Each structure stands twice: as structure tokens, then as C-alpha cells.
Short mmCIF file of C-alpha atoms in Angstrom, two decimals:
data_model
loop_
_atom_site.label_atom_id
_atom_site.label_comp_id
_atom_site.label_asym_id
_atom_site.label_seq_id
_atom_site.Cartn_x
_atom_site.Cartn_y
_atom_site.Cartn_z
CA UNK C 22 15.21 -2.51 -24.86
CA UNK C 23 15.85 0.17 -22.30
CA UNK C 24 12.25 0.37 -21.15
CA UNK C 25 8.78 -1.05 -21.60
CA UNK C 26 7.51 -0.23 -25.06
CA UNK C 27 3.83 -0.06 -25.94
CA UNK C 28 2.21 0.35 -29.31
CA UNK C 29 0.31 2.06 -30.66
CA UNK C 30 0.52 5.10 -28.41
CA UNK C 31 -2.94 6.18 -29.54
CA UNK C 32 -5.76 4.19 -31.11
CA UNK C 33 -9.16 5.41 -32.25
CA UNK C 34 -11.60 2.69 -33.23
CA UNK C 35 -15.25 2.37 -34.07
CA UNK C 36 -17.61 0.69 -31.66
CA UNK C 37 -17.85 -3.00 -32.41
CA UNK C 38 -14.38 -3.34 -33.92
CA UNK C 39 -11.62 -5.49 -32.43
CA UNK C 40 -8.32 -3.94 -31.30
CA UNK C 41 -4.91 -5.32 -30.39
CA UNK C 42 -2.54 -3.54 -28.05
CA UNK C 43 1.10 -4.57 -27.88
CA UNK C 44 3.61 -4.56 -25.03
CA UNK C 45 7.34 -5.17 -25.32
CA UNK C 46 8.71 -5.69 -21.79
CA UNK C 47 12.23 -5.02 -20.61
CA UNK C 48 14.51 -7.78 -21.81
CA UNK C 49 14.86 -10.46 -19.14
CA UNK C 50 11.79 -9.42 -17.16
CA UNK C 51 9.70 -12.52 -16.59
CA UNK C 52 6.61 -10.89 -15.07
CA UNK C 53 4.28 -8.77 -17.17
CA UNK C 54 1.15 -6.87 -16.08
CA UNK C 55 -1.66 -5.07 -17.85
CA UNK C 56 -3.56 -2.28 -16.12
CA UNK C 57 -6.32 0.04 -17.33
CA UNK C 58 -6.53 3.70 -16.38
CA UNK C 59 -9.85 5.42 -17.00
CA UNK C 60 -10.19 9.20 -16.81
CA UNK C 61 -10.12 10.33 -13.20
CA UNK C 62 -9.67 6.82 -11.93
CA UNK C 63 -6.84 4.79 -10.51
CA UNK C 64 -5.12 1.92 -12.20
CA UNK C 65 -7.30 -1.15 -12.58
CA UNK C 66 -5.52 -4.51 -12.67
CA UNK C 67 -6.38 -6.62 -15.72
CA UNK C 68 -4.01 -9.57 -16.08
CA UNK C 69 -0.62 -10.81 -14.90
CA UNK C 70 1.87 -13.20 -16.56
CA UNK C 71 4.74 -14.79 -14.62
CA UNK C 72 7.17 -17.03 -16.46
CA UNK C 73 5.54 -20.24 -17.62
CA UNK C 74 2.81 -20.18 -14.97
CA UNK C 75 -0.85 -19.83 -15.87
CA UNK C 76 -1.73 -16.13 -16.08
CA UNK C 77 -3.80 -14.43 -13.40
CA UNK C 78 -6.82 -13.24 -15.41
CA UNK C 79 -8.88 -12.21 -12.43
CA UNK C 80 -9.04 -8.54 -13.45
CA UNK C 81 -10.34 -8.93 -16.99
CA UNK C 82 -13.71 -7.12 -17.03
CA UNK C 83 -15.46 -9.34 -19.56
CA UNK C 84 -14.90 -12.20 -21.99
CA UNK C 85 -14.32 -9.61 -24.71
CA UNK C 86 -10.89 -9.06 -23.19
CA UNK C 87 -8.04 -11.53 -23.64
CA UNK C 88 -4.26 -11.42 -23.53
CA UNK C 89 -1.40 -13.56 -24.68
CA UNK C 90 2.28 -13.58 -24.01
CA UNK C 91 4.33 -15.31 -26.67
CA UNK C 92 7.72 -16.80 -25.91
CA UNK C 93 7.75 -15.24 -22.48
CA UNK C 94 8.32 -11.80 -23.97
CA UNK C 95 5.91 -9.72 -26.06
CA UNK C 96 2.32 -9.53 -24.90
CA UNK C 97 -0.83 -8.61 -26.81
CA UNK C 98 -4.04 -7.44 -25.18
CA UNK C 99 -7.06 -7.97 -27.44
CA UNK C 100 -10.43 -6.33 -26.99
CA UNK C 101 -13.20 -7.73 -29.14
CA UNK C 102 -16.35 -5.87 -30.14
CA UNK C 103 -15.16 -2.69 -28.47
CA UNK C 104 -17.61 -0.57 -26.50
CA UNK C 105 -17.39 3.10 -25.57
CA UNK C 106 -16.74 2.20 -21.94
CA UNK C 107 -13.52 0.49 -23.07
CA UNK C 108 -12.04 3.94 -23.76
CA UNK C 109 -9.08 4.33 -21.42
CA UNK C 110 -5.31 4.26 -21.24
CA UNK C 111 -4.00 0.71 -21.18
CA UNK C 112 -0.71 0.40 -19.31
CA UNK C 113 1.74 -2.46 -19.37
CA UNK C 114 4.44 -3.07 -16.78
CA UNK C 115 7.18 -5.67 -16.37
CA UNK C 116 9.32 -6.89 -13.51
CA UNK C 117 12.05 -9.38 -12.69
CA UNK C 118 11.22 -12.85 -11.45
CA UNK C 119 10.54 -12.90 -7.74
CA UNK C 120 10.60 -9.16 -7.30
CA UNK C 121 6.95 -8.65 -8.10
CA UNK C 122 5.86 -5.05 -8.19
CA UNK C 123 8.63 -4.12 -5.76
CA UNK C 124 10.99 -1.23 -6.12
CA UNK C 125 13.60 -2.75 -8.36
CA UNK C 126 11.77 -4.47 -11.16
CA UNK C 127 8.35 -2.95 -11.79
CA UNK C 128 8.50 -0.59 -14.77
CA UNK C 129 5.54 0.86 -16.64
CA UNK C 130 5.31 1.71 -20.31
CA UNK C 131 3.78 4.98 -21.48
CA UNK C 132 0.49 3.32 -22.32
CA UNK C 133 -1.90 3.10 -25.24
CA UNK C 134 -4.73 5.62 -25.24
CA UNK C 135 -7.77 3.85 -26.68
CA UNK C 136 -10.76 5.87 -27.84
CA UNK C 137 -13.88 4.04 -28.98
CA UNK C 138 -16.22 6.23 -31.03
CA UNK V 8 -9.98 -8.27 -1.96
CA UNK V 9 -7.85 -5.26 -1.26
CA UNK V 10 -9.35 -1.76 -1.52
CA UNK V 11 -7.21 1.38 -1.44
CA UNK V 12 -8.63 4.86 -0.84
CA UNK V 13 -6.61 8.00 -1.49
CA UNK V 14 -7.12 11.62 -0.42
CA UNK V 15 -7.20 14.36 -1.47
CA UNK V 16 -8.01 14.03 -5.16
CA UNK V 17 -6.42 17.41 -5.87
CA UNK V 18 -3.88 19.41 -3.89
CA UNK V 19 -2.58 22.88 -4.65
CA UNK V 20 0.42 24.27 -2.78
CA UNK V 21 2.85 27.13 -3.13
CA UNK V 22 6.45 26.38 -4.03
CA UNK V 23 8.41 25.62 -0.88
CA UNK V 24 5.40 24.36 1.06
CA UNK V 25 4.94 20.75 2.15
CA UNK V 26 2.40 18.38 0.62
CA UNK V 27 0.84 15.35 2.25
CA UNK V 28 -1.19 12.64 0.52
CA UNK V 29 -2.94 9.94 2.53
CA UNK V 30 -4.08 6.43 1.71
CA UNK V 31 -5.95 3.74 3.58
CA UNK V 32 -6.15 0.06 2.72
CA UNK V 33 -8.46 -2.74 3.74
CA UNK V 34 -6.46 -5.97 3.62
CA UNK V 35 -4.44 -6.42 6.80
CA UNK V 36 -2.27 -8.98 4.96
CA UNK V 37 -0.92 -6.34 2.56
CA UNK V 38 2.74 -5.78 3.22
CA UNK V 39 4.14 -3.62 0.43
CA UNK V 40 3.17 0.01 -0.24
CA UNK V 41 4.70 1.90 -3.16
CA UNK V 42 4.06 5.42 -4.40
CA UNK V 43 4.10 6.32 -8.07
CA UNK V 44 4.38 9.67 -9.84
CA UNK V 45 2.73 10.06 -13.23
CA UNK V 46 3.52 12.99 -15.48
CA UNK V 47 1.34 13.91 -18.41
CA UNK V 48 1.53 11.40 -21.24
CA UNK V 49 3.81 9.04 -19.35
CA UNK V 50 3.45 5.85 -17.40
CA UNK V 51 3.67 5.89 -13.59
CA UNK V 52 7.16 5.88 -12.12
CA UNK V 53 8.05 4.53 -8.70
CA UNK V 54 9.30 7.26 -6.38
CA UNK V 55 9.40 5.54 -2.99
CA UNK V 56 8.09 2.41 -1.31
CA UNK V 57 7.78 0.97 2.16
CA UNK V 58 7.40 -2.54 3.49
CA UNK V 59 5.38 -3.61 6.48
CA UNK V 60 8.33 -4.03 8.80
CA UNK V 61 9.26 -0.34 8.53
CA UNK V 62 7.33 2.64 9.91
CA UNK V 63 8.97 5.44 7.97
CA UNK V 64 11.30 5.83 5.03
CA UNK V 65 12.90 8.98 3.63
CA UNK V 66 14.59 9.82 0.36
CA UNK V 67 15.71 13.43 0.14
CA UNK V 68 12.54 15.56 -0.01
CA UNK V 69 10.08 12.69 0.04
CA UNK V 70 9.08 10.41 2.88
CA UNK V 71 6.49 7.74 3.45
CA UNK V 72 4.98 6.70 6.78
CA UNK V 73 3.07 3.52 7.51
CA UNK V 74 0.67 2.75 10.33
CA UNK V 75 -0.26 -0.93 10.06
CA UNK V 76 -2.58 -0.83 13.05
CA UNK V 77 -4.71 1.86 11.45
CA UNK V 78 -4.06 0.54 7.94
CA UNK V 79 -2.98 3.83 6.49
CA UNK V 80 0.13 5.25 4.88
CA UNK V 81 1.10 8.71 3.74
CA UNK V 82 3.42 10.46 1.31
CA UNK V 83 5.15 13.63 2.47
CA UNK V 84 6.91 15.99 0.08
CA UNK V 85 8.84 18.86 1.62
CA UNK V 86 10.11 22.04 -0.06
CA UNK V 87 7.88 21.42 -3.05
CA UNK V 88 9.01 22.55 -6.48
CA UNK V 89 7.01 23.16 -9.68
CA UNK V 90 8.48 19.97 -11.17
CA UNK V 91 6.76 18.02 -8.40
CA UNK V 92 3.46 18.81 -10.14
CA UNK V 93 2.01 15.48 -11.32
CA UNK V 94 -0.51 12.83 -10.38
CA UNK V 95 0.57 10.65 -7.46
CA UNK V 96 -0.76 7.14 -6.87
CA UNK V 97 -0.46 5.02 -3.79
CA UNK V 98 -0.77 1.25 -4.00
CA UNK V 99 -0.81 -1.83 -1.82
CA UNK V 100 0.24 -5.34 -2.63
CA UNK V 101 -2.18 -8.20 -2.67
CA UNK V 102 -1.17 -11.78 -3.18
CA UNK V 103 2.48 -11.89 -2.23
CA UNK V 104 3.82 -8.75 -3.91
CA UNK V 105 2.61 -9.97 -7.29
CA UNK V 106 -0.35 -7.67 -7.88
CA UNK V 107 -0.78 -4.03 -6.92
CA UNK V 108 -4.08 -2.36 -6.06
CA UNK V 109 -3.94 1.38 -6.71
CA UNK V 110 -5.63 4.38 -5.19
CA UNK V 111 -7.51 6.81 -7.44
CA UNK V 112 -4.67 9.33 -7.56
CA UNK V 113 -3.93 12.84 -6.30
CA UNK V 114 -3.28 15.66 -8.71
CA UNK V 115 -0.61 17.86 -7.12
CA UNK V 116 -0.11 21.38 -8.44
CA UNK V 117 2.84 23.38 -7.16
CA UNK V 118 2.62 27.06 -8.02
CA UNK V 119 5.78 29.15 -8.31
#
């Protein structure tokens, strides 16, 4: 597609439920990133996928968070047993191989606003 | 790991004035410093970036300066316009350009 697509755009869930957030990167982009943006805060790195390499999971806040990237394209971020502190906007970005977050390949989606009630 | 601080958190200017946003970083190995603009309901968009071998870069009304010795970099917007109103984030690379660490953002409001 023309840009990074995220779905759903908004998600309200009850505390304790599991949620799945989806990211469709730009076609051909081999690197994919998930960030979390809490109200009044900056963007917090969660996880990074690059080609067939093992993902960098160093930013995942707890073992309730996991992510997969199937076929080197679509990625799903799963949050199990959601808590109120998980409420945030979850942003996905993609980039071309070797260009990292540099100026030519790092594009963000519009995010999924997650509200845990 | 890298830590990026950004100031001010909010900035109000009159149309036509200049705006300056400042960031400091902690990791002397960081070598890539982009700035992103985020409008309401949208993801951040890259507006300008600078690499460690350059001290200043300009693109029309926006410019970024980098001082590696002091580990700080700044965004300058001249002749501000109402459409410049948004949240601006600075960031620094950590780990070979592959992972960005962001500042906490500056909400810029340009009044007509």
C-alpha cells in the first residue's frame, strides 16, 4: 500500500481481556517497529523486526506483550490480560533494509488508540 | 542506554515569530538525530534530520543544529505559520540507526 496501515484505529477493551493490534507495513519495507505513546509522553520503543533476523524485543514492558511478523510483512502486537496502564496509542513504523530509521525509509502509521476500562 | 530530554514541553508563539526546541542526549555514540512532527490523530512524520558529521542543516523555514561536544541539538522554525502548530519530537539513534529513542515532545501553538 501507499503507507503504513494500522487496525483497528481505536480499541476499547475490558481489563483482563487480550487484544491484538495489526500493522501492514509499506510493501517492500523489511524493517518494522512498534512504539507506544502514552498521554503526555514520548514514543517508547517496544520491538523491532528486520528481515529474517531475530527480533529486538528489548522494549517490551512485560511478558504480557508479544509480537509476530508473518511472512516478513504483516505484524501483530498482542497484549494479554490487559491492564489500565496499557492504555496508550500504539504506533507501527516500517523502513527499507539498511536505512534504519533514517530519512528515507522510516514511515509511521496513524496508530491504534487502546483504552482499557 | 540512550536518554533524550526535550524542552520546552509547550511553546506558544505569534505567527511570523521564530520557534526553537532543544534536545539533549546521553549516548556519545549516537550519530543520527531526526525531528518528527505529529498532528492530531496522525502518526509522526519526519520533517528534518541531521547526522553526526554535520553541524547544521536547513530546509526552507526549518533548520537543525547539532553540537556533539555538548550532546545537544535544536530545531529552529522561522516565520512560523498556524499550520506549524503540532507536537514536535526529537530523537536519537541507538544501535546503528536501527532504533530511535524519542524525547517527550513539544506542543507548539502558533497564533494568528
